Short mmCIF file of C-alpha atoms and ligand atoms in Angstrom, two decimals:
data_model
loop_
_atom_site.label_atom_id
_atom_site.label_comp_id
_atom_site.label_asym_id
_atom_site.label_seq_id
_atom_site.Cartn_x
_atom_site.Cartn_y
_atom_site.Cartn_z
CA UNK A 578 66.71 96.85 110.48
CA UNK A 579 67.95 98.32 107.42
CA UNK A 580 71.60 98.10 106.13
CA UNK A 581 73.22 100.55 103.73
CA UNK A 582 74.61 99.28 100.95
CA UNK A 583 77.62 100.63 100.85
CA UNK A 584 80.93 100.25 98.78
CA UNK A 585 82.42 96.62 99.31
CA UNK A 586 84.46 95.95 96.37
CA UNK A 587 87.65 97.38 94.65
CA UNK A 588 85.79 98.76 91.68
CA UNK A 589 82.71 99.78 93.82
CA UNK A 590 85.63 102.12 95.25
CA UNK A 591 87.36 103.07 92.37
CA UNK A 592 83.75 104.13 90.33
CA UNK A 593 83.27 106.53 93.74
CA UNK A 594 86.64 108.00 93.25
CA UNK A 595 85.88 108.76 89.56
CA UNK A 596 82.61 110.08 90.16
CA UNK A 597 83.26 112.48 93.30
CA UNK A 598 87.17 113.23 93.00
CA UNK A 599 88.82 115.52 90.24
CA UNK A 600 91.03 113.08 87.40
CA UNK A 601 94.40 114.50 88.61
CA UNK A 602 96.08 111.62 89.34
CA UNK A 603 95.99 107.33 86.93
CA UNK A 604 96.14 105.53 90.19
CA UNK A 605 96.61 101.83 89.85
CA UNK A 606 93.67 100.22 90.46
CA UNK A 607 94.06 98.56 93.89
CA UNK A 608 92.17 100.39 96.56
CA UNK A 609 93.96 99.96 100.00
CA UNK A 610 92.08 99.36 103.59
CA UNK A 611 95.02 98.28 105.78
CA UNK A 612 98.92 98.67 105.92
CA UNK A 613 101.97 97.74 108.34
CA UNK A 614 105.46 97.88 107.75
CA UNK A 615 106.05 97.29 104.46
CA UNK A 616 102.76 95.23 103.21
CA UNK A 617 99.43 96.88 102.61
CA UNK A 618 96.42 95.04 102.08
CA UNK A 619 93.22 95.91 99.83
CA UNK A 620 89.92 95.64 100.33
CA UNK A 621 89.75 92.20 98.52
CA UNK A 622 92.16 91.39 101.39
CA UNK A 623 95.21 90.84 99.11
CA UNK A 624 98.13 91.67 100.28
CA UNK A 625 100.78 93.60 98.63
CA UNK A 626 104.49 94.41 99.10
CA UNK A 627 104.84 98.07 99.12
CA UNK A 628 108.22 99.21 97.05
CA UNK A 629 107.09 102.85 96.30
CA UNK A 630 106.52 104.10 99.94
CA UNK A 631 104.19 106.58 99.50
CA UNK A 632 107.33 108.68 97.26
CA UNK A 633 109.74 108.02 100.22
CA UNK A 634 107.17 109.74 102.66
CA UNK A 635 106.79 106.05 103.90
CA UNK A 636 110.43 105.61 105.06
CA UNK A 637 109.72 104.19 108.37
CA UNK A 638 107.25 102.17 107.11
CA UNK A 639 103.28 102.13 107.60
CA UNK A 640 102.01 102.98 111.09
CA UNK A 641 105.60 102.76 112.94
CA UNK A 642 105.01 102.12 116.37
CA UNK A 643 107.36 105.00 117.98
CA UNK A 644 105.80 107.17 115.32
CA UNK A 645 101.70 106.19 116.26
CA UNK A 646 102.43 106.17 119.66
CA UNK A 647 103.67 109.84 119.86
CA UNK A 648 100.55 110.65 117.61
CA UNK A 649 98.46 109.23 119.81
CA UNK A 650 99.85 110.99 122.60
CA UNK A 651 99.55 113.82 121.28
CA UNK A 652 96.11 113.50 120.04
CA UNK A 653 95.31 113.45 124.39
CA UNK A 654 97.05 116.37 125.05
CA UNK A 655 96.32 119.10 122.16
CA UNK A 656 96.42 119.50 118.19
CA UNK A 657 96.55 123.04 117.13
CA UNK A 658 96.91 126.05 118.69
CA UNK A 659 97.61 128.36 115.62
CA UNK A 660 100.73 130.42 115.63
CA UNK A 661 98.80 133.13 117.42
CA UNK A 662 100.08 131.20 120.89
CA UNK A 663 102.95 128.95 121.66
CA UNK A 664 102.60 125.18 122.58
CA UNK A 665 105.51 123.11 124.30
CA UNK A 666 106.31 120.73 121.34
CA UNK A 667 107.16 123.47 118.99
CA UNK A 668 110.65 124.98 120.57
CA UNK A 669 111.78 121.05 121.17
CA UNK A 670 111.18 120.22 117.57
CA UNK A 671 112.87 122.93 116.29
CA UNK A 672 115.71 122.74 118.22
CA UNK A 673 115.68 118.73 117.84
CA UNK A 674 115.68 119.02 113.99
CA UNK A 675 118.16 121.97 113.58
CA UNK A 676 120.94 119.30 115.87
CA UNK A 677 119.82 116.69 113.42
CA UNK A 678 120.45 118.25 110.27
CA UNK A 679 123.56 120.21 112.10
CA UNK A 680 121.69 123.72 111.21
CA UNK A 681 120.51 126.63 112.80
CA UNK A 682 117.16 128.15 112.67
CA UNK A 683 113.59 125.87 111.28
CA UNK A 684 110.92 127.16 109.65
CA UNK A 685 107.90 125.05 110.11
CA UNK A 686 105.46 124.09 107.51
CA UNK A 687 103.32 121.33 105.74
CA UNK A 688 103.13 120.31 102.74
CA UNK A 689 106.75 119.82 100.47
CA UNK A 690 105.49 122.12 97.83
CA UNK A 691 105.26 125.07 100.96
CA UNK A 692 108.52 124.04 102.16
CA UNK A 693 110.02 124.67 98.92
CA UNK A 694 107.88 128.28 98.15
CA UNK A 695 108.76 129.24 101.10
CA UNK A 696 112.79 128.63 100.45
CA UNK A 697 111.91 130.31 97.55
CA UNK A 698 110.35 133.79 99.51
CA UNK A 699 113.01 133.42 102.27
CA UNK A 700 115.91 133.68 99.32
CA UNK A 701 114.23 136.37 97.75
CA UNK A 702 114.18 138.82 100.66
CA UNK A 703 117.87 137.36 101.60
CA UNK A 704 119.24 138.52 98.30
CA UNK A 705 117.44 142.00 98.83
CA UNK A 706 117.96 142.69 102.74
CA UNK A 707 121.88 141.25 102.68
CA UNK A 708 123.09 140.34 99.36
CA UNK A 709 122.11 144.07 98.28
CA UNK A 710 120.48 142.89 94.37
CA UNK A 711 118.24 145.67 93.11
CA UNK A 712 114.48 145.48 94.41
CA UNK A 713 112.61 143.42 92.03
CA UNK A 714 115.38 141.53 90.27
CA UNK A 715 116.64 138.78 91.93
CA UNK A 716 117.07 135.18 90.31
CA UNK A 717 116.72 131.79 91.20
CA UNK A 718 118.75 129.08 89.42
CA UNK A 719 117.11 125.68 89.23
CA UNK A 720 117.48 122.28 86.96
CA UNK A 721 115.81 120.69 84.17
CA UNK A 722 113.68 117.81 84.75
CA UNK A 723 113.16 119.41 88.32
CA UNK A 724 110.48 118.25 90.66
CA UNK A 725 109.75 120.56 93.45
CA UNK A 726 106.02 120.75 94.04
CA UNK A 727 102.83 122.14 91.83
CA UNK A 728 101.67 125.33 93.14
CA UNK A 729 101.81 128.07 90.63
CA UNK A 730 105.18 129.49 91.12
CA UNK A 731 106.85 126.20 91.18
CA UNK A 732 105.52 125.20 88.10
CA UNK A 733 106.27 128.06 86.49
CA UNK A 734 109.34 126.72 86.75
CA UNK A 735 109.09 123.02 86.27
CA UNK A 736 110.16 122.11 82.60
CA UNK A 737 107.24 119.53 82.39
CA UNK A 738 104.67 120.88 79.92
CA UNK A 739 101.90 118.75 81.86
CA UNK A 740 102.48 120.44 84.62
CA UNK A 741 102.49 123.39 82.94
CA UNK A 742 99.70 123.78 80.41
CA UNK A 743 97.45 126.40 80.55
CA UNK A 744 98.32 127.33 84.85
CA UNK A 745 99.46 130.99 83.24
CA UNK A 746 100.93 133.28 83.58
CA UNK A 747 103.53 131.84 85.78
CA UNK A 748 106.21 133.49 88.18
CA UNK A 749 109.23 135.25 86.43
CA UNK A 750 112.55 135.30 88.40
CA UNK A 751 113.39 131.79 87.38
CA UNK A 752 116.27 130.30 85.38
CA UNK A 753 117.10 127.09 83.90
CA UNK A 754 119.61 125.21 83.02
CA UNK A 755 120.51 121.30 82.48
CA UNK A 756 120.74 119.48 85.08
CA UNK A 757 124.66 117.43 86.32
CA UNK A 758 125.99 120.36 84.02
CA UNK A 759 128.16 122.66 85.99
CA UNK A 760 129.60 124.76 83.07
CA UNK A 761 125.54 125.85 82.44
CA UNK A 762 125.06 126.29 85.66
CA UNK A 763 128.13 128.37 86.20
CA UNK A 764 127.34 130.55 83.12
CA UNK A 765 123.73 130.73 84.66
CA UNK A 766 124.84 132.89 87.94
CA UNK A 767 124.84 136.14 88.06
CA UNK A 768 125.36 139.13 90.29
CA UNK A 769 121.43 139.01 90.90
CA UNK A 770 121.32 135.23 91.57
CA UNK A 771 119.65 134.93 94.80
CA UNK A 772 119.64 131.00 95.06
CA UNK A 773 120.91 127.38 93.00
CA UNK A 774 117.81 125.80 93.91
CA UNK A 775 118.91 121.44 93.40
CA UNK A 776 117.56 118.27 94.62
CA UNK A 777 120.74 116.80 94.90
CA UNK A 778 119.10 113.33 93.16
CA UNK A 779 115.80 114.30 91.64
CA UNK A 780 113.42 111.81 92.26
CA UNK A 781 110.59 112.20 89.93
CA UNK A 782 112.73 112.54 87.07
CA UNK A 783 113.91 108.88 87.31
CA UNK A 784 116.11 109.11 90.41
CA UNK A 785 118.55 110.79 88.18
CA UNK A 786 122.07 110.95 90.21
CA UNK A 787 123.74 113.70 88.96
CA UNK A 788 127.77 113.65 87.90
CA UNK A 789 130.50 112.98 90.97
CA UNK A 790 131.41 116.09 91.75
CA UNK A 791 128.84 118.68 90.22
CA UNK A 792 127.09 119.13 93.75
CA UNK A 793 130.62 120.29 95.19
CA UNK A 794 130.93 122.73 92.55
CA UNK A 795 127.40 123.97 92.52
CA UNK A 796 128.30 124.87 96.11
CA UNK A 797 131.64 126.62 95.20
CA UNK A 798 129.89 128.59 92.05
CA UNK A 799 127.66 129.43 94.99
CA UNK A 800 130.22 130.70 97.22
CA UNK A 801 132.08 132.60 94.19
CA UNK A 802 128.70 134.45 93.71
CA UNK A 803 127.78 135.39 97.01
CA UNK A 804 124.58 133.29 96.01
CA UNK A 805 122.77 130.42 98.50
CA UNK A 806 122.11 126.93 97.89
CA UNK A 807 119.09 125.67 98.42
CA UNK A 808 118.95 121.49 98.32
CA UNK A 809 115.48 120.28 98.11
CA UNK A 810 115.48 116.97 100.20
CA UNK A 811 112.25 116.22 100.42
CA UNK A 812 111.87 112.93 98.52
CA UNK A 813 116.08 112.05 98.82
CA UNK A 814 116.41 113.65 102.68
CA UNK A 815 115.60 111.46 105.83
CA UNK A 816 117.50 108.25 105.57
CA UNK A 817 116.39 107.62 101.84
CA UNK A 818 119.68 106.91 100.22
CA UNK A 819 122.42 106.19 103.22
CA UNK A 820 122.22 108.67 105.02
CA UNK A 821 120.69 111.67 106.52
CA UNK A 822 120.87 114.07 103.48
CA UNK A 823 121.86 112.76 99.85
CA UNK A 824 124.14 115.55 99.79
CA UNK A 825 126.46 114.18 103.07
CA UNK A 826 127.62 111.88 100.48
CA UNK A 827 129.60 114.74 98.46
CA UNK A 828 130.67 116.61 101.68
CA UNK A 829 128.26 119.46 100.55
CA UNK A 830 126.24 121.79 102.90
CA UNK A 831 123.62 123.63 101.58
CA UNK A 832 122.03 127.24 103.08
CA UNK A 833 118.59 126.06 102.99
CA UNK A 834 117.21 122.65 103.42
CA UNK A 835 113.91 122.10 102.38
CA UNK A 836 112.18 119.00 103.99
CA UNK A 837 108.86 116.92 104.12
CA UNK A 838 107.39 113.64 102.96
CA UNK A 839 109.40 111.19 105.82
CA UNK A 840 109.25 114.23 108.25
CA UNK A 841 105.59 113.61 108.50
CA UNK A 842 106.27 109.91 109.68
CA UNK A 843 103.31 108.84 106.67
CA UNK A 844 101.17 109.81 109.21
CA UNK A 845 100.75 113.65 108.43
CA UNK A 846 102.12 116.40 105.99
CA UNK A 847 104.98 117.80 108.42
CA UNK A 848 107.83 120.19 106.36
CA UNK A 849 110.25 122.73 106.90
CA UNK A 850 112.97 124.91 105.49
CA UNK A 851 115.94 124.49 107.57
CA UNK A 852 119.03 126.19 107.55
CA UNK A 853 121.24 129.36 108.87
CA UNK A 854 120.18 132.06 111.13
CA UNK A 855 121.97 134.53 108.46
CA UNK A 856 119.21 133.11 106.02
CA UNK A 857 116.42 132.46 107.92
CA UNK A 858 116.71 135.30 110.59
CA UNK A 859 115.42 137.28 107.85
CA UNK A 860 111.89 136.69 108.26
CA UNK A 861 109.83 139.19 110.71
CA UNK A 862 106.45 138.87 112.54
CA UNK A 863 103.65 139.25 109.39
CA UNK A 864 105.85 138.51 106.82
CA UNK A 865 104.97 134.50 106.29
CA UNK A 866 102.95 131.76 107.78
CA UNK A 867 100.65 129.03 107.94
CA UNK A 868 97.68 128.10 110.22
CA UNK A 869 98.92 124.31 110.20
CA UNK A 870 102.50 125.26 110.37
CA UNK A 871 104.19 123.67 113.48
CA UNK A 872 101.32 122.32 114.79
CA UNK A 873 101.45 120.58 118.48
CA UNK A 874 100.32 117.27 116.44
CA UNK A 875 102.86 117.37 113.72
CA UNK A 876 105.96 118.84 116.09
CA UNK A 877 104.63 115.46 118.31
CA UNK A 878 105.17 113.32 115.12
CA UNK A 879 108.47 115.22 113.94
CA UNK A 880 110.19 114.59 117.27
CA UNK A 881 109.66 110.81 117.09
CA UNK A 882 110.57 110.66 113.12
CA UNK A 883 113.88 112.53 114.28
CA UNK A 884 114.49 110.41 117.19
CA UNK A 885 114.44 107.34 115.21
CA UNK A 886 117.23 109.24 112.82
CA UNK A 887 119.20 109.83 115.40
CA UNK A 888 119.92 105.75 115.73
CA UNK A 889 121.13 106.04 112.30
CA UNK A 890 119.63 102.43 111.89
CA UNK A 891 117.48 103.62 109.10
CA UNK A 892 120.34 105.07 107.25
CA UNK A 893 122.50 101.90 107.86
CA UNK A 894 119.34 99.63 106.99
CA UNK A 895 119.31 101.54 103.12
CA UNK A 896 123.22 101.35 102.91
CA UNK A 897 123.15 98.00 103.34
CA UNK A 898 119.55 96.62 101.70
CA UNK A 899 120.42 99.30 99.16
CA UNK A 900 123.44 97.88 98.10
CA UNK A 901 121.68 94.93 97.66
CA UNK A 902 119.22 95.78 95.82
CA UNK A 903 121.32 97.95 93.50
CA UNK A 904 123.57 94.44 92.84
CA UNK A 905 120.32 92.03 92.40
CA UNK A 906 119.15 95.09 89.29
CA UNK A 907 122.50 95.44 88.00
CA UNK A 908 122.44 91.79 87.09
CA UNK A 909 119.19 92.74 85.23
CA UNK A 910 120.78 95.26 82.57
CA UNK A 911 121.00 93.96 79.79
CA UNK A 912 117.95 90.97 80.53
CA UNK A 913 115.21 93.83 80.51
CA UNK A 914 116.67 96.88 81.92
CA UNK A 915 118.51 98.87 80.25
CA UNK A 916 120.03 101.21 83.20
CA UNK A 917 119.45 100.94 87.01
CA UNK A 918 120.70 104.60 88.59
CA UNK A 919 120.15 105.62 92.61
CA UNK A 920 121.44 105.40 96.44
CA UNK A 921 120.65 103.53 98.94
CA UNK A 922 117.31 101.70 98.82
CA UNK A 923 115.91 104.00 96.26
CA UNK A 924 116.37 103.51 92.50
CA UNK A 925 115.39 104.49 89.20
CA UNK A 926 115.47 101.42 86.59
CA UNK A 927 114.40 101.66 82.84
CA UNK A 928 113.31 99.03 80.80
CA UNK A 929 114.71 98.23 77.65
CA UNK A 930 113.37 99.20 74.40
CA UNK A 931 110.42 96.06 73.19
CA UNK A 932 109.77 95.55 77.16
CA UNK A 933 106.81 96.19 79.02
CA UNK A 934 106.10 99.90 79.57
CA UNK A 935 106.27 101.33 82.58
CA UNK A 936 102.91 101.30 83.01
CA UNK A 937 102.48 97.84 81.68
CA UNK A 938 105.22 96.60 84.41
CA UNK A 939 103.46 98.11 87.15
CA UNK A 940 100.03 96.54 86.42
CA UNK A 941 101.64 93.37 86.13
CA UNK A 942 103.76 93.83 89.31
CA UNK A 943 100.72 94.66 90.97
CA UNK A 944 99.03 91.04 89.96
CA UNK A 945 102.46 89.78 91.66
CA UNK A 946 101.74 91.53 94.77
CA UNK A 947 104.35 94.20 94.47
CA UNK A 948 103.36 97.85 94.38
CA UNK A 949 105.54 100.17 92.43
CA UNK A 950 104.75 103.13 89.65
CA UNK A 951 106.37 103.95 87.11
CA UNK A 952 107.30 107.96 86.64
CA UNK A 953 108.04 108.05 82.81
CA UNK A 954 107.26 105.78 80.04
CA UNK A 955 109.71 103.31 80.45
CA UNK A 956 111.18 103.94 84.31
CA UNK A 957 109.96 102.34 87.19
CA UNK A 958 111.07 104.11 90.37
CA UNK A 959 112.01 101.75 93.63
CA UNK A 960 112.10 103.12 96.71
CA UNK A 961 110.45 100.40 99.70
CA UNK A 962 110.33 101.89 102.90
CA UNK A 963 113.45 100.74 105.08
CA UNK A 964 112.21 98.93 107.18
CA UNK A 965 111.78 96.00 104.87
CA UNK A 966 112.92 93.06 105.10
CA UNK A 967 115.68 91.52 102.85
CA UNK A 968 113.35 88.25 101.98
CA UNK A 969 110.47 91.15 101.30
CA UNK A 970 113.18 92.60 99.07
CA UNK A 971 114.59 89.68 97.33
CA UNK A 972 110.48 89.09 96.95
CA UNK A 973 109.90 92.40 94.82
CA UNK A 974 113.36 92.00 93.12
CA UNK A 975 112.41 88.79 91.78
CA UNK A 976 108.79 90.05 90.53
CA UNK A 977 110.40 92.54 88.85
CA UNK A 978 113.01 90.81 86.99
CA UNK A 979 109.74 88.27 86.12
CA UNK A 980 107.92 91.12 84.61
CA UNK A 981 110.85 93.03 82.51
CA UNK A 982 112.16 89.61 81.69
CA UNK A 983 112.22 90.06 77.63
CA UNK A 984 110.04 87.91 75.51
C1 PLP B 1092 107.21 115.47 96.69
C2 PLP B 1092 108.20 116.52 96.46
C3 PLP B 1092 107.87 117.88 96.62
C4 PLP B 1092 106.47 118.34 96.92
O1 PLP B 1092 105.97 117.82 98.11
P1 PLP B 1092 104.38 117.82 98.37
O2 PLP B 1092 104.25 117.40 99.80
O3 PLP B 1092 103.79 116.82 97.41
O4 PLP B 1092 103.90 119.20 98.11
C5 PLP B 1092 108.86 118.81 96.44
N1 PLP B 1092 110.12 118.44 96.12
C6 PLP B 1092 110.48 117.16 95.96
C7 PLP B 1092 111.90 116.82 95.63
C8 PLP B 1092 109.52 116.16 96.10
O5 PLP B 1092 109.86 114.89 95.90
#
């Protein structure tokens, strides 16, 4: 009998990674076999507390019961159908998410960065069919510091020159201005502003919360200008800080929702643009799509994801483990951080100048069995997926107040 000798250990793994996969991502270098809840385990068998959560596409945790038995289920029954026929999960989720989100019409897709192009197409065509701006003019208002995806129109305009170098030409029909700054933004819209385009707490950027009040006026400049807003709630959406949209805390609707990450239960990509039948409606047979796009499998896993927000148990479980966490850090400014921003059980904390880097602090939280990343030089970004526990919690805290802990 002969045995092949595969991969067994963690760098066996990581050397096939480097050899077969392109460099487009510094992954820490733990290599992960097994995962439930909020641990994951490598394939040392160490086990790990997971505070990152996959970038909040973890929220219910790894492998959620509800959410792998509907998969499963599923999986019996059928996967795909294309678009070309109807299936009977499709009509359900729709209708299930629009009453969740308290909006009208869904446009199913995958992947966040689709949800948000296609927000993107869907204003476009609003501002021309309805809004009556001149064919071939319209512009779209976004932020500074934005995250919103990496296909080529979205980075065209993302203001991170990483992102951007050498993916030219990019998409015109952008403009930017500084983010929490309503006067800019207000000075930004114009009769041929089609959208504001905002994640209402932009994740990648440090989990930067913008001013009290700016998302209320964005909304009114929007109004003022006959213009739509378009939130992007795919990494703060879905229970993430509180509640079921970050912008429910200001009392602000948007026109357009875009969705993903937790919508896919960590189990699949699963997005969606969600909003009015005014805005939406305007799409015809032809004029956008996607193979994967509502997909029996994914409108299976949707359903549960949006029956277990519809407890509201995962938006009271970050309230309340959220404002714990955000005490336990606050004590830290000052002994290693320097600020600690966020909502909820998600935050953004940066380490004071002559601490570890960010990179530095995740390596060594790793050693401590806590998995986190940081998303600038000095900012570690928090987010464990809710269902944690507060001893799991209090477990991370303290190996992060160990590691930032000045020398
Ligand atoms: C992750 C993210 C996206 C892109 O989602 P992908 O599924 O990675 O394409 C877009 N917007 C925000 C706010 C995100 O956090």
């Amino acid at each position: 009998m002969t045995t092949f000798a595969g991969p067994t250990t963690t760098s066996d793994y990581i050397a096939l990674d480097d050899r077969w996969s392109t460099h487009n991502y510094h992954p820490l270098g733990v290599v992960i076999a097994e995962a439930e809840g909020a641990s994951v385990t490598d394939v040392d068998g160490k086990s790990y507390l997971d505070f990152l959560s996959g970038y909040s596409a973890m929220n219910f945790g790894h492998r959620h019961p509800a959410l792998i038995a509907a998969a499963k289920d599923q999986l019996d029954r059928v996967t795909l159908t294309s678009r070309a026929f109807h299936h009977d999960q499709m009509g359900l989720y729709c209708q299930e998410l629009a009453e969740l989100t308290g909006t009208e019409m869904v446009l199913p897709m995958n992947s966040g960065a689709e949800a948000v192009e296609s927000a993107v197409k869907v204003a476009r065509k609003w501002a021309y069919q309805v809004k009556g701006v001149p064919d071939g003019t319209a512009e779209i208002v976004v932020a500074g510091s934005n995250f919103h995806g990496r296909t080529t129109t979205i980075v065209s305009f993302s203001t991170d020159e990483t992102a951007r170098a050498d993916f030219g030409p990019f998409t015109p029909g952008f403009v930017t201005v500084k983010y929490g700054d309503a006067a800019a933004l207000r000075d930004a819209i114009t009769e041929r502003t089609a959208a504001v385009l905002l994640e209402p707490i932009q994740g990648e950027a440090g989990v930067i919360v913008p001013p009290a009040g700016y998302l209320a006026e964005a909304r009114r400049l929007c109004d003022e200008a006959g213009a739509l807003l378009i939130a992007d709630e795919i990494q703060s959406g879905l229970a993430r800080t509180g509640k079921l949209l970050a912008l429910d805390h200001e009392g602000v609707r948007a026109d357009l929702y875009t969705l993903g990450k937790a919508l896919g239960g960590g189990i699949m990509p699963v997005s969606a643009v969600v909003g009015s039948r005014a805005v939406l409606g305007v799409l015809k047979p032809g004029e956008h799509g996607s193979t994967f796009g509502g997909n029996p499998l994914a409108c299976a896993v949707g359903r549960a994801v949006i029956r277990l927000l519809a407890t509201g148990e995962f938006q009271e479980r970050s309230t309340e483990l959220g404002a714990h966490l955000h005490g336990r850090l606050g004590e830290l400014v000052g002994k290693g951080l320097a600020e600690v921003r966020g909502r909820g059980l998600w935050a953004g904390i940066d380490i004071s100048p002559g601490g570890p880097t960010g990179r530095d602090a995740s390596l060594a939280l790793a050693k401590l069995g806590v998995l986190c990343k940081e998303t600038h030089d000095a900012t570690l970004r928090v987010a464990p997926p809710l269902v944690i526990s507060k001893a799991e919690l209090d477990r991370g805290i303290d190996a992060i107040a160990q590691v930032i802990k000045p020398s």
